[in-house]
Tab-separated table of C-alpha atoms and ligand atoms in Angstrom:
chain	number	residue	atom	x	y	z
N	1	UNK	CA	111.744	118.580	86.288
N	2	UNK	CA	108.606	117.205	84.657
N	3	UNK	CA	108.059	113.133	84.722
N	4	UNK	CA	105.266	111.482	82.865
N	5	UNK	CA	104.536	108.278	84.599
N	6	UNK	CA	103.013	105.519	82.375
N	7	UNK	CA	101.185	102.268	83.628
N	8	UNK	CA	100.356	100.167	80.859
N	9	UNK	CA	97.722	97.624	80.465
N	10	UNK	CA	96.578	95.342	77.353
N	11	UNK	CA	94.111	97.151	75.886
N	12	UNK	CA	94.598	100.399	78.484
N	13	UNK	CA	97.344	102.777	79.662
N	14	UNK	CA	96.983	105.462	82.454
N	15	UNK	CA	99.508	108.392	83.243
N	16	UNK	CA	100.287	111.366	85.272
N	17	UNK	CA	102.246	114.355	84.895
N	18	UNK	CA	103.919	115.253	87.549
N	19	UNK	CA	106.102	118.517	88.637
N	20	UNK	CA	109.282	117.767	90.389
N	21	UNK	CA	109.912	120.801	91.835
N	22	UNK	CA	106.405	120.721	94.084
N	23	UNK	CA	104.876	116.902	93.174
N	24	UNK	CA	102.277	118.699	92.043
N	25	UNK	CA	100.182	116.677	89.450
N	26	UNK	CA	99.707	118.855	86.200
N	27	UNK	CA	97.350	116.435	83.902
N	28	UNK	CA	96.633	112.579	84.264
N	29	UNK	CA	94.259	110.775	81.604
N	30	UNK	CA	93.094	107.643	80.638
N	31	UNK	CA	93.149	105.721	77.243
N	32	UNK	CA	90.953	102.639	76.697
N	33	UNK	CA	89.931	100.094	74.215
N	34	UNK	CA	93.658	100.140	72.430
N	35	UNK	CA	93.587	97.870	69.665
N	36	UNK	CA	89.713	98.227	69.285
N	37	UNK	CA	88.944	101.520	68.623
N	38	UNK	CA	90.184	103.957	71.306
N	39	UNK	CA	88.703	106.539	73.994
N	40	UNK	CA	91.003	109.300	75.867
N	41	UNK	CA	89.847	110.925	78.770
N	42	UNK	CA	92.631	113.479	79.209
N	43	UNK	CA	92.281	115.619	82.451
N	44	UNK	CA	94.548	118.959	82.566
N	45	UNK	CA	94.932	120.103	86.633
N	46	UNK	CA	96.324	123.486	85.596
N	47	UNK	CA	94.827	127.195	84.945
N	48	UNK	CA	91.520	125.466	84.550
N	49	UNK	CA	91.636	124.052	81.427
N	50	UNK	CA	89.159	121.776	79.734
N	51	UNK	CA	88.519	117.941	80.336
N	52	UNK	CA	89.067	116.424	76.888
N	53	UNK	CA	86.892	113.214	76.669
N	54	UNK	CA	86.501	111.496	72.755
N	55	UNK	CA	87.129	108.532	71.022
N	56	UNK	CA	90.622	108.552	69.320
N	57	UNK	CA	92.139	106.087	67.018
N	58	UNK	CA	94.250	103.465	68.848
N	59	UNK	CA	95.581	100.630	66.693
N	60	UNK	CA	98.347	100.421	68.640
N	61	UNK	CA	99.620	101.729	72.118
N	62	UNK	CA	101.725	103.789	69.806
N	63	UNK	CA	99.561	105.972	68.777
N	64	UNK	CA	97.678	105.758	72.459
N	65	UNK	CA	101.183	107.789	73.579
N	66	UNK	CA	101.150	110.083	70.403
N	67	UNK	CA	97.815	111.185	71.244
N	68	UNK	CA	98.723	111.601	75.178
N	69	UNK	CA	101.188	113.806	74.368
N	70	UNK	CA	99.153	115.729	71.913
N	71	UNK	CA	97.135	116.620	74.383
N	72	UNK	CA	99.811	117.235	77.175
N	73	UNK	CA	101.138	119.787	74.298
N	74	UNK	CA	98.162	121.349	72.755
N	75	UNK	CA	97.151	125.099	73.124
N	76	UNK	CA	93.595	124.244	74.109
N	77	UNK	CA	94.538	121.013	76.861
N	78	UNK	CA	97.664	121.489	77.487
N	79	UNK	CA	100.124	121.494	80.420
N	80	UNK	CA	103.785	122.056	78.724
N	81	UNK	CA	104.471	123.764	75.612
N	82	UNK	CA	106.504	120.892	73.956
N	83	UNK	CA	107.388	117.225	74.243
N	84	UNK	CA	111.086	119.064	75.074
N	85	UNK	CA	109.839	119.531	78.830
N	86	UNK	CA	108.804	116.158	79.595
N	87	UNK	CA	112.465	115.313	81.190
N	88	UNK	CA	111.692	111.499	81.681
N	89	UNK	CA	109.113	108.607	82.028
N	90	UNK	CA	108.620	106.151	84.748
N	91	UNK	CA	106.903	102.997	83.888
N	92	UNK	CA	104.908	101.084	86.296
N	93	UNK	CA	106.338	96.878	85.609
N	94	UNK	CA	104.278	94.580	87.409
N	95	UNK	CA	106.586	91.857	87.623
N	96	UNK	CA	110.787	91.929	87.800
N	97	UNK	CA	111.553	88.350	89.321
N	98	UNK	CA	114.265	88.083	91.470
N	99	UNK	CA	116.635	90.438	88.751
N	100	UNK	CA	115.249	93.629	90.164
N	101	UNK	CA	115.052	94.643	93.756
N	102	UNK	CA	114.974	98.104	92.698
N	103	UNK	CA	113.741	100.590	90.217
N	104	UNK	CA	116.491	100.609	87.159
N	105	UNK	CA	116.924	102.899	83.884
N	106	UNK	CA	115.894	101.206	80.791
N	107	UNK	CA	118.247	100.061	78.373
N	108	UNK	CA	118.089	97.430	75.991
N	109	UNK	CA	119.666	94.541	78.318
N	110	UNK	CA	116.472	95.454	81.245
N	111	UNK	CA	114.170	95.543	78.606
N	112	UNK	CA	115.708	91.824	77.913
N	113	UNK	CA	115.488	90.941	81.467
N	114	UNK	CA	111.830	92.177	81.904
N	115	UNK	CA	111.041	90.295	78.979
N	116	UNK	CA	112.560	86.941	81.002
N	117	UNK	CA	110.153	87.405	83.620
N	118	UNK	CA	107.096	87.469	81.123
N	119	UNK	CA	106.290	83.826	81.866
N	120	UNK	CA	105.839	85.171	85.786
N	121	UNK	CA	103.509	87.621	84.663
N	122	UNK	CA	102.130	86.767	81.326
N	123	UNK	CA	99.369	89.266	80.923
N	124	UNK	CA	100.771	91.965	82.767
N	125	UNK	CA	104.937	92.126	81.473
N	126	UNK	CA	103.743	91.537	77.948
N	127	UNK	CA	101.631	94.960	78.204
N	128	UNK	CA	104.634	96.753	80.221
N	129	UNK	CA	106.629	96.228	77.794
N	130	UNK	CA	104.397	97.342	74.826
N	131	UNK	CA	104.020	100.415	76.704
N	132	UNK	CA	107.796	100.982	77.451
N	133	UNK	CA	108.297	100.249	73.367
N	134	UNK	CA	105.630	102.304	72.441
N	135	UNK	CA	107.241	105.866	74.424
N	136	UNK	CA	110.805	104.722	72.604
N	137	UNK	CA	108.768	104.669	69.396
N	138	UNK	CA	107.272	108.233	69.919
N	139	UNK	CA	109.584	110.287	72.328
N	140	UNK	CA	113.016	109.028	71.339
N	141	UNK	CA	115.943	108.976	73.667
N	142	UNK	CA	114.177	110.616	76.672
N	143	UNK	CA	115.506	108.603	79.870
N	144	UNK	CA	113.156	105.847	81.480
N	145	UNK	CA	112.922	104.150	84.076
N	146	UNK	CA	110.980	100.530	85.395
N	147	UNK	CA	109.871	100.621	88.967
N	148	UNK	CA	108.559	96.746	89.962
N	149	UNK	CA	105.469	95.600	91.854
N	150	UNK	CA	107.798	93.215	93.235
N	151	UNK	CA	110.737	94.901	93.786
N	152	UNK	CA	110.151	96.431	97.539
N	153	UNK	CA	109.593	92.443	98.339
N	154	UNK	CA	113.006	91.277	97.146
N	155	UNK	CA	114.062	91.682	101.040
N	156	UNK	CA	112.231	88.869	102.131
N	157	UNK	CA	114.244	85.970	103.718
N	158	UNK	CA	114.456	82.642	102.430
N	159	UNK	CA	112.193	81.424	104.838
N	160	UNK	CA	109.095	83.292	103.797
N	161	UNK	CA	109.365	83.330	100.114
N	162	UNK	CA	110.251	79.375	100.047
N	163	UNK	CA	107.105	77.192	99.112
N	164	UNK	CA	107.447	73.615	100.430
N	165	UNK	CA	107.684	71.774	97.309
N	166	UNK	CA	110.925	70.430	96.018
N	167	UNK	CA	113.539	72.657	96.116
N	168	UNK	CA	114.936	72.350	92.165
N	169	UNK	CA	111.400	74.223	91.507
N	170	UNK	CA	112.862	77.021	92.917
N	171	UNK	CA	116.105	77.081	91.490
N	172	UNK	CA	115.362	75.770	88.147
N	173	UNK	CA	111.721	77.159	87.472
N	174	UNK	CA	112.063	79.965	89.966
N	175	UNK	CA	108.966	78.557	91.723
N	176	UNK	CA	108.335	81.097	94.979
N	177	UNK	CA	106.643	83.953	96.644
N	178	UNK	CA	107.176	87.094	95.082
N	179	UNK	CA	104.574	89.487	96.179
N	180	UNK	CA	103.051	92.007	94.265
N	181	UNK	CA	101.483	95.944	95.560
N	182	UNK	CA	105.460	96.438	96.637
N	183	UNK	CA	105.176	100.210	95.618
N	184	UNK	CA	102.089	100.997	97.553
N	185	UNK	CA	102.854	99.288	100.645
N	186	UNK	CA	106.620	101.261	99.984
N	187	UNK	CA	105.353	104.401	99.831
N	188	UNK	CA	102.713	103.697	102.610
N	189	UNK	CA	105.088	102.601	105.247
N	190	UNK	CA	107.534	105.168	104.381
N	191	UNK	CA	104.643	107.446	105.140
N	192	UNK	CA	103.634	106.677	108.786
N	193	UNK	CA	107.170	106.263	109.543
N	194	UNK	CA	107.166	110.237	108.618
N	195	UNK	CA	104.123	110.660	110.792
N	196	UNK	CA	105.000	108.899	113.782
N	197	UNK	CA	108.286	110.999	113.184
N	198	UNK	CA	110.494	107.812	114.078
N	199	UNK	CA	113.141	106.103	111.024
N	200	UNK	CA	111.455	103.632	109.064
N	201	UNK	CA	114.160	101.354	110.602
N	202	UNK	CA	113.011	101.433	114.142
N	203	UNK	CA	109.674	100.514	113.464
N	204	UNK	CA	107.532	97.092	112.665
N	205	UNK	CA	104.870	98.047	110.292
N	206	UNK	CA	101.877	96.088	109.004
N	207	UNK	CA	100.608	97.294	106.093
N	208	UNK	CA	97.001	96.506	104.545
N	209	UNK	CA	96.743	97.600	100.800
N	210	UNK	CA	92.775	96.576	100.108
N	211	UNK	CA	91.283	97.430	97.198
N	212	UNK	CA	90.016	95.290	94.343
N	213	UNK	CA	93.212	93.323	94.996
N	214	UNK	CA	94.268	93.668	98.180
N	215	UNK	CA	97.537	92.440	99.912
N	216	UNK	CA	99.196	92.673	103.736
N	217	UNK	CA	102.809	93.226	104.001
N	218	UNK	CA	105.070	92.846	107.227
N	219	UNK	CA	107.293	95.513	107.248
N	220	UNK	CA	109.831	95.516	109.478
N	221	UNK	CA	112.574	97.401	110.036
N	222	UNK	CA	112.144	99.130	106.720
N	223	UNK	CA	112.172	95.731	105.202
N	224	UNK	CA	109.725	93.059	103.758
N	225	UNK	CA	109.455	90.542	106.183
N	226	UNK	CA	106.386	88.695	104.697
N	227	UNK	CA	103.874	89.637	102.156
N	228	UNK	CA	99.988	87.878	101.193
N	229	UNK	CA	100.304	87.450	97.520
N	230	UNK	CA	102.664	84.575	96.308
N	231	UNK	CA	104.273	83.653	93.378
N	232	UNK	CA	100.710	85.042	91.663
N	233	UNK	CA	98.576	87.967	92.950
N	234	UNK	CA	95.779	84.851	93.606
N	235	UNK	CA	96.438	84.160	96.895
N	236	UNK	CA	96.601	85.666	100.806
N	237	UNK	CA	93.417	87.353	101.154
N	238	UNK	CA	89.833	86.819	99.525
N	239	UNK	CA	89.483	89.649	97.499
N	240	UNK	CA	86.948	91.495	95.090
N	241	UNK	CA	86.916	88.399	92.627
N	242	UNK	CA	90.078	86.377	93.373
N	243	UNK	CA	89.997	83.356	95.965
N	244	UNK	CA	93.211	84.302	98.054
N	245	UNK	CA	94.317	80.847	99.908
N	246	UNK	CA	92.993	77.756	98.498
N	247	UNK	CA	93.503	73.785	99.457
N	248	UNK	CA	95.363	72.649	95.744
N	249	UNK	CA	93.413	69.150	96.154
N	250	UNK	CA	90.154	71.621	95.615
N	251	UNK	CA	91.333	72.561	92.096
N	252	UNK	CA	92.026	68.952	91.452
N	253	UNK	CA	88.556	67.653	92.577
N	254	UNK	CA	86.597	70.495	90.823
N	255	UNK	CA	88.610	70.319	87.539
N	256	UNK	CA	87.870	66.630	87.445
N	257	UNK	CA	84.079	66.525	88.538
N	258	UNK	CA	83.289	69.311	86.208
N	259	UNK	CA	85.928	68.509	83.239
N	260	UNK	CA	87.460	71.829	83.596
N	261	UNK	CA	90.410	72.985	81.475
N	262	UNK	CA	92.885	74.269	83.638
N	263	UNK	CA	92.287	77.645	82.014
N	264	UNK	CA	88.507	77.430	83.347
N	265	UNK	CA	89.520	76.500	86.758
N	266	UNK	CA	92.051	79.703	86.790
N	267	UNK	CA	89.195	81.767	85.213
N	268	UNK	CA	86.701	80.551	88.427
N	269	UNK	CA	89.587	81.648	90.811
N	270	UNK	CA	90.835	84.887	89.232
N	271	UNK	CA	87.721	86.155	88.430
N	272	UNK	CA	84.101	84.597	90.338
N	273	UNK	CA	85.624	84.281	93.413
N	274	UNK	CA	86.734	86.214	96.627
N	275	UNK	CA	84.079	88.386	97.934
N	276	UNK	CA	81.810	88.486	94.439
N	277	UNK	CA	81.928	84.241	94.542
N	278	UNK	CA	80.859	84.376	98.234
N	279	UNK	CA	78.207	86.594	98.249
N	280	UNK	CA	76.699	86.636	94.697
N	281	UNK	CA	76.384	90.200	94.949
N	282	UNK	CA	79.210	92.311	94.295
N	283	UNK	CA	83.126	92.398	94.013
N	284	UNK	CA	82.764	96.210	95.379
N	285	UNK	CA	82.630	96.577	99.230
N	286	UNK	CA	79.831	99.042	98.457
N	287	UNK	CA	77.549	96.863	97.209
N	288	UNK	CA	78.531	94.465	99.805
N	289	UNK	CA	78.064	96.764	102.806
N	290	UNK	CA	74.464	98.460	100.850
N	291	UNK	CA	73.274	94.533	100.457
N	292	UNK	CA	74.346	93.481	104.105
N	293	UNK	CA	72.391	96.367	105.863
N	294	UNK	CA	69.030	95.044	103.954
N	295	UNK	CA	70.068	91.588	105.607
N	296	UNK	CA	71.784	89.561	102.437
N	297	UNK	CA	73.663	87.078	104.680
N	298	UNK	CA	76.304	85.915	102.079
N	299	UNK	CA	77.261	89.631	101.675
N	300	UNK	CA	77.562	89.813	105.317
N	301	UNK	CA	79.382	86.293	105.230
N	302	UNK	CA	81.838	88.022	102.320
N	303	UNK	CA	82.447	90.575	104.824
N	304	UNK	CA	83.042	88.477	107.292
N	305	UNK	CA	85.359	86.393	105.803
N	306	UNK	CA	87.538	89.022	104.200
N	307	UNK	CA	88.129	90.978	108.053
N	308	UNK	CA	88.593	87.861	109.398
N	309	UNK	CA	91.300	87.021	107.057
N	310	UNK	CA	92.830	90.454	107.277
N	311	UNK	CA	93.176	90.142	110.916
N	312	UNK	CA	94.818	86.685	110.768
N	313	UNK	CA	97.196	87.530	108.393
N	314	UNK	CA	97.828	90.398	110.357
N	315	UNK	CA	98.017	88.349	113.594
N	316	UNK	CA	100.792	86.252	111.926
N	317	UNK	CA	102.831	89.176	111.162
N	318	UNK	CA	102.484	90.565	114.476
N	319	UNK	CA	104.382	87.137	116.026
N	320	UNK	CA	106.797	86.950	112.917
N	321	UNK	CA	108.127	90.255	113.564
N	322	UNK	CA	107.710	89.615	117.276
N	323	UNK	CA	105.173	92.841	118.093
N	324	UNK	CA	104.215	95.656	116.101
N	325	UNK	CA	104.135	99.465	116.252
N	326	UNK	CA	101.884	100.174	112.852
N	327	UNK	CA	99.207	99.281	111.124
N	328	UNK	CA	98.112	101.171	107.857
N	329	UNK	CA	95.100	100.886	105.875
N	330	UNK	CA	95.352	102.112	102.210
N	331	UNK	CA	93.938	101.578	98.384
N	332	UNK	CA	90.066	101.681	97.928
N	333	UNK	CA	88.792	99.764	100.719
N	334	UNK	CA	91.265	100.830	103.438
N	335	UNK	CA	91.362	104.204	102.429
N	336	UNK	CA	86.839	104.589	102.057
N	337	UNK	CA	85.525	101.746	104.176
N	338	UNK	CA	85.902	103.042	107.819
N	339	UNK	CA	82.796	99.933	108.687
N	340	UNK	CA	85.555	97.618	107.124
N	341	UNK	CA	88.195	99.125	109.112
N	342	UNK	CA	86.593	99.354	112.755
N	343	UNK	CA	85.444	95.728	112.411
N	344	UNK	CA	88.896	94.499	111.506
N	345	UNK	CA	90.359	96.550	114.654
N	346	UNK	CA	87.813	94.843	116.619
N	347	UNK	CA	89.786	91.726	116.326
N	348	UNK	CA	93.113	93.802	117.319
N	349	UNK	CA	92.057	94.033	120.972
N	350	UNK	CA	94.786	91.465	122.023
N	351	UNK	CA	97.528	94.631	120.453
N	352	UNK	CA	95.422	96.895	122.806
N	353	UNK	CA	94.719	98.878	119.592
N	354	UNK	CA	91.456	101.897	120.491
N	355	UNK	CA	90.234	103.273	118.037
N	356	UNK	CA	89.870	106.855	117.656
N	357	UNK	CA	86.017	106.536	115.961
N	358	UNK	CA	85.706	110.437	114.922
N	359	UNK	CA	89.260	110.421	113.165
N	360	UNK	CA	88.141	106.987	111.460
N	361	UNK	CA	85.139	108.791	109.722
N	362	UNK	CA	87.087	110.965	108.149
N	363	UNK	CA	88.550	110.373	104.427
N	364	UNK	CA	91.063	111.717	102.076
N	365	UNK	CA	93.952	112.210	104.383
N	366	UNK	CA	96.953	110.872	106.184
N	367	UNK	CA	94.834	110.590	109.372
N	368	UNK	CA	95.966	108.267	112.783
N	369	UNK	CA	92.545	106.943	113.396
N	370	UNK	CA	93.783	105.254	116.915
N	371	UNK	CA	93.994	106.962	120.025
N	372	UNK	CA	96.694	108.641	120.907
N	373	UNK	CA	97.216	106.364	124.062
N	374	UNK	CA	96.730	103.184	121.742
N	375	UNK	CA	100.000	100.883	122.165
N	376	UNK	CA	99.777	100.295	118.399
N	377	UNK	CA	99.246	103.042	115.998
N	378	UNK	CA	96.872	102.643	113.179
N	379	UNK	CA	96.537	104.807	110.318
N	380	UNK	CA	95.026	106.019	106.865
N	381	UNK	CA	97.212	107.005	104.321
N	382	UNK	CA	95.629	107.445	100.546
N	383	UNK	CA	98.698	105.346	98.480
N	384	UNK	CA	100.345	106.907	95.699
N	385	UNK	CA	101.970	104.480	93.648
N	386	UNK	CA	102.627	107.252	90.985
N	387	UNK	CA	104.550	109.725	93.072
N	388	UNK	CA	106.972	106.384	94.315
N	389	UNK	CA	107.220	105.754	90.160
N	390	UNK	CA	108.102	109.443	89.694
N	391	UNK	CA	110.469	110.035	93.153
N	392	UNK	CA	112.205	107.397	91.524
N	393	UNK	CA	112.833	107.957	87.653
N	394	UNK	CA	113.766	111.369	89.083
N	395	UNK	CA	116.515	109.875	91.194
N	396	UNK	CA	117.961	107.530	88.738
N	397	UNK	CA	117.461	109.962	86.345
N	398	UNK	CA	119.584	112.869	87.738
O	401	AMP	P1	91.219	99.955	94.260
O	401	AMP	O1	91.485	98.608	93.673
O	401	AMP	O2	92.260	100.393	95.263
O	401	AMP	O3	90.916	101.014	93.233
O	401	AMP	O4	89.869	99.800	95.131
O	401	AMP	C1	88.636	99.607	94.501
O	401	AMP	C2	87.634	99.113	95.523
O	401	AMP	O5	87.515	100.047	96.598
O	401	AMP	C3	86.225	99.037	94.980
O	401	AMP	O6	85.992	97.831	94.311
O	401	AMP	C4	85.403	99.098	96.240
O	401	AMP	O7	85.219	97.786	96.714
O	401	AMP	C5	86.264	99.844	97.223
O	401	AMP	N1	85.658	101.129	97.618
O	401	AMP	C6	85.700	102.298	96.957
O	401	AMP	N2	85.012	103.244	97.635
O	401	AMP	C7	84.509	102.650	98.750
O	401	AMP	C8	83.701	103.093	99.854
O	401	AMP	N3	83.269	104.337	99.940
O	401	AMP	N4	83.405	102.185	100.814
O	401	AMP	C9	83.845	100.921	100.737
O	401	AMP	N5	84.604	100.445	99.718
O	401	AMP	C10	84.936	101.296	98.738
């Protein structure tokens, strides 16, 4: 069984093609600039074929996913001999409310639903959607299937996805935390259950995605206990450009000693902010490491502030799940920055937690980087949000 797994973004839209029968990834590609002009970077992983990397006409996403599968099909990039052996497609959906706590085949009534939750995630749904239309428009009735950002997070009890603000914003605006990174922290905590060889419900996990968004999850039991991001993917951490937590009264004072539009202020936090706001450097942790060793202090202060944060988040998951066996480190930071990881395990002394500093140098694997007498286990394991989208169109699928 082959699955083509779609993520979709405004102007952008990535995919994979995967092989069921091994996971083995047979092409992925990139097309950019839709609705400008178009570029597809189109990578086949099979009998060495050529990289295909030219601008294509891209009006719409539409003809984005015609020319993705003309490549998938041709004789000179191909991977499968016809659009006949693509069995189904999983789309990545950033945001499914509280109507999906699970992946779901797409019919007209989920494409309705996912449409209800566009004013939860108005540039992200909006471009989901568009994508999902776009494979109905060019592959017909081949089956597919929305797996949610949020969806792993749907377990969370009242009592950490509540915000303390009247409760009719809740029920009549649905007004609370939803969390987002729910397939990578999924797949990541599945993972080290595997490699500690224990089920997933015997263990309490806490699981650091940190990349250019980054996010901690309390996982416990196999469930979502507790998650950084909120209603929006703005808060928890300080991360590459976005503030994480914030005082409200801050927006109000800014907003009304600078005259601000609301849109401004949101701009400031989404995208100056976090790590890039702090240091004036950088929103990569490369940049931020490179300009800390020559002694920038505000890089080093970023730095500073972003393990500290990690590690109190992480602290407050360790006493709401009352201990912890787990931590994981995963996406582009947590996977590459082994500096970023030994100072955050610095602060995890009070766990007993020894790291094992040979295993943390390495990169690219599922590697235990503690000791193997350390009372918590920590690990490395590369996420693969694609292979969760794919496990699970395959499932619903057949
Ligand atoms: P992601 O959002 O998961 O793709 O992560 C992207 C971020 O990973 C980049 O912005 C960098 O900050 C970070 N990153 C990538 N490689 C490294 C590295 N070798 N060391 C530290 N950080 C890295």
């Amino acid at each position: 069984m082959k699955i083509l797994v779609i993520n979709a973004g405004s102007s952008s839209l990535k995919y994979q093609l995967i092989d069921m029968e091994n996971e083995q990834l047979m092409a992925k590609g990139l097309c950019e600039r839709i609705g400008i002009d178009g570029h597809l970077k189109h990578t086949p992983l099979v009998d060495g074929k050529p990289v295909f990397n030219e601008d294509v006409p891209m009006p719409t996403h539409s003809e984005a996913i015609a020319a993705v599968i003309d490549k998938l099909t041709s004789a000179e990039y191909g991977v499968v001999s016809s659009m006949k052996e693509i069995d189904a497609v999983g789309h990545r959906v950033v945001h499914g409310g509280e109507k999906f706590a699970s992946s779901v085949l797409i019919n007209d009534e989920v494409l309705a639903a996912i449409e209800e939750c566009i004013p939860f995630a108005p540039l992200h749904n909006p471009a989901n959607i568009t994508g999902i239309n776009a494979c109905r428009a060019v592959m017909g009735d081949v089956p597919m299937v929305a797996v949610f950002d949020t969806a792993f997070h749907q377990t969370m009890p009242s009592k950490a996805y509540m915000y303390a603000i009247p409760f009719d914003y809740y029920k009549n605006d649905g007004i609370r935390r939803y969390g987002f990174h729910g397939t990578s922290h999924r797949y990541v905590s599945a993972r080290c259950a595997e490699l500690m060889g224990k089920p997933i419900e015997e263990l309490k996990i806490i699981s650091c995605h940190m990349g250019n968004g980054s996010s901690l999850a309390a996982v416990c039991k196999g469930k979502v206990l507790d998650t950084s991001m909120g209603f929006t993917p703005l808060v928890g951490l300080p991360m590459g450009t976005r503030c994480g937590d914030l005082d409200a009264g801050i927006i109000q004072f800014l907003m009304s000693k600078y005259g601000y539009s609301i849109d401004e202020m949101l701009n400031i936090l989404n995208k100056k902010s976090g790590v890039l706001g702090v240091s004036g450097v950088s929103s990569d942790f490369r940049d931020l490491d490179a300009a800390a060793a020559e002694g920038n202090e505000r890089a080093q202060l970023a730095l500073d502030m972003f393990n500290y944060w990690v590690a109190k988040v992480a602290g407050s998951y360790a006493a709401a799940m009352n201990g912890v066996d787990a931590i994981i480190f995963t996406a582009g930071v947590g996977e590459n920055g082994a500096d970023t990881r030994a100072a955050i395990c610095e602060y995890f002394g009070y766990l007993g937690v020894k790291l094992n500093a040979e295993a943390n140098a390495k990169r690219g694997q599922d590697i235990m980087i503690s000791t193997e007498d350390s009372p918590v286990k920590v690990f490395v394991i590369p996420t693969n949000e694609e292979l969760v989208i794919a496990r699970d169109t395959r499932d619903i699928v057949c």
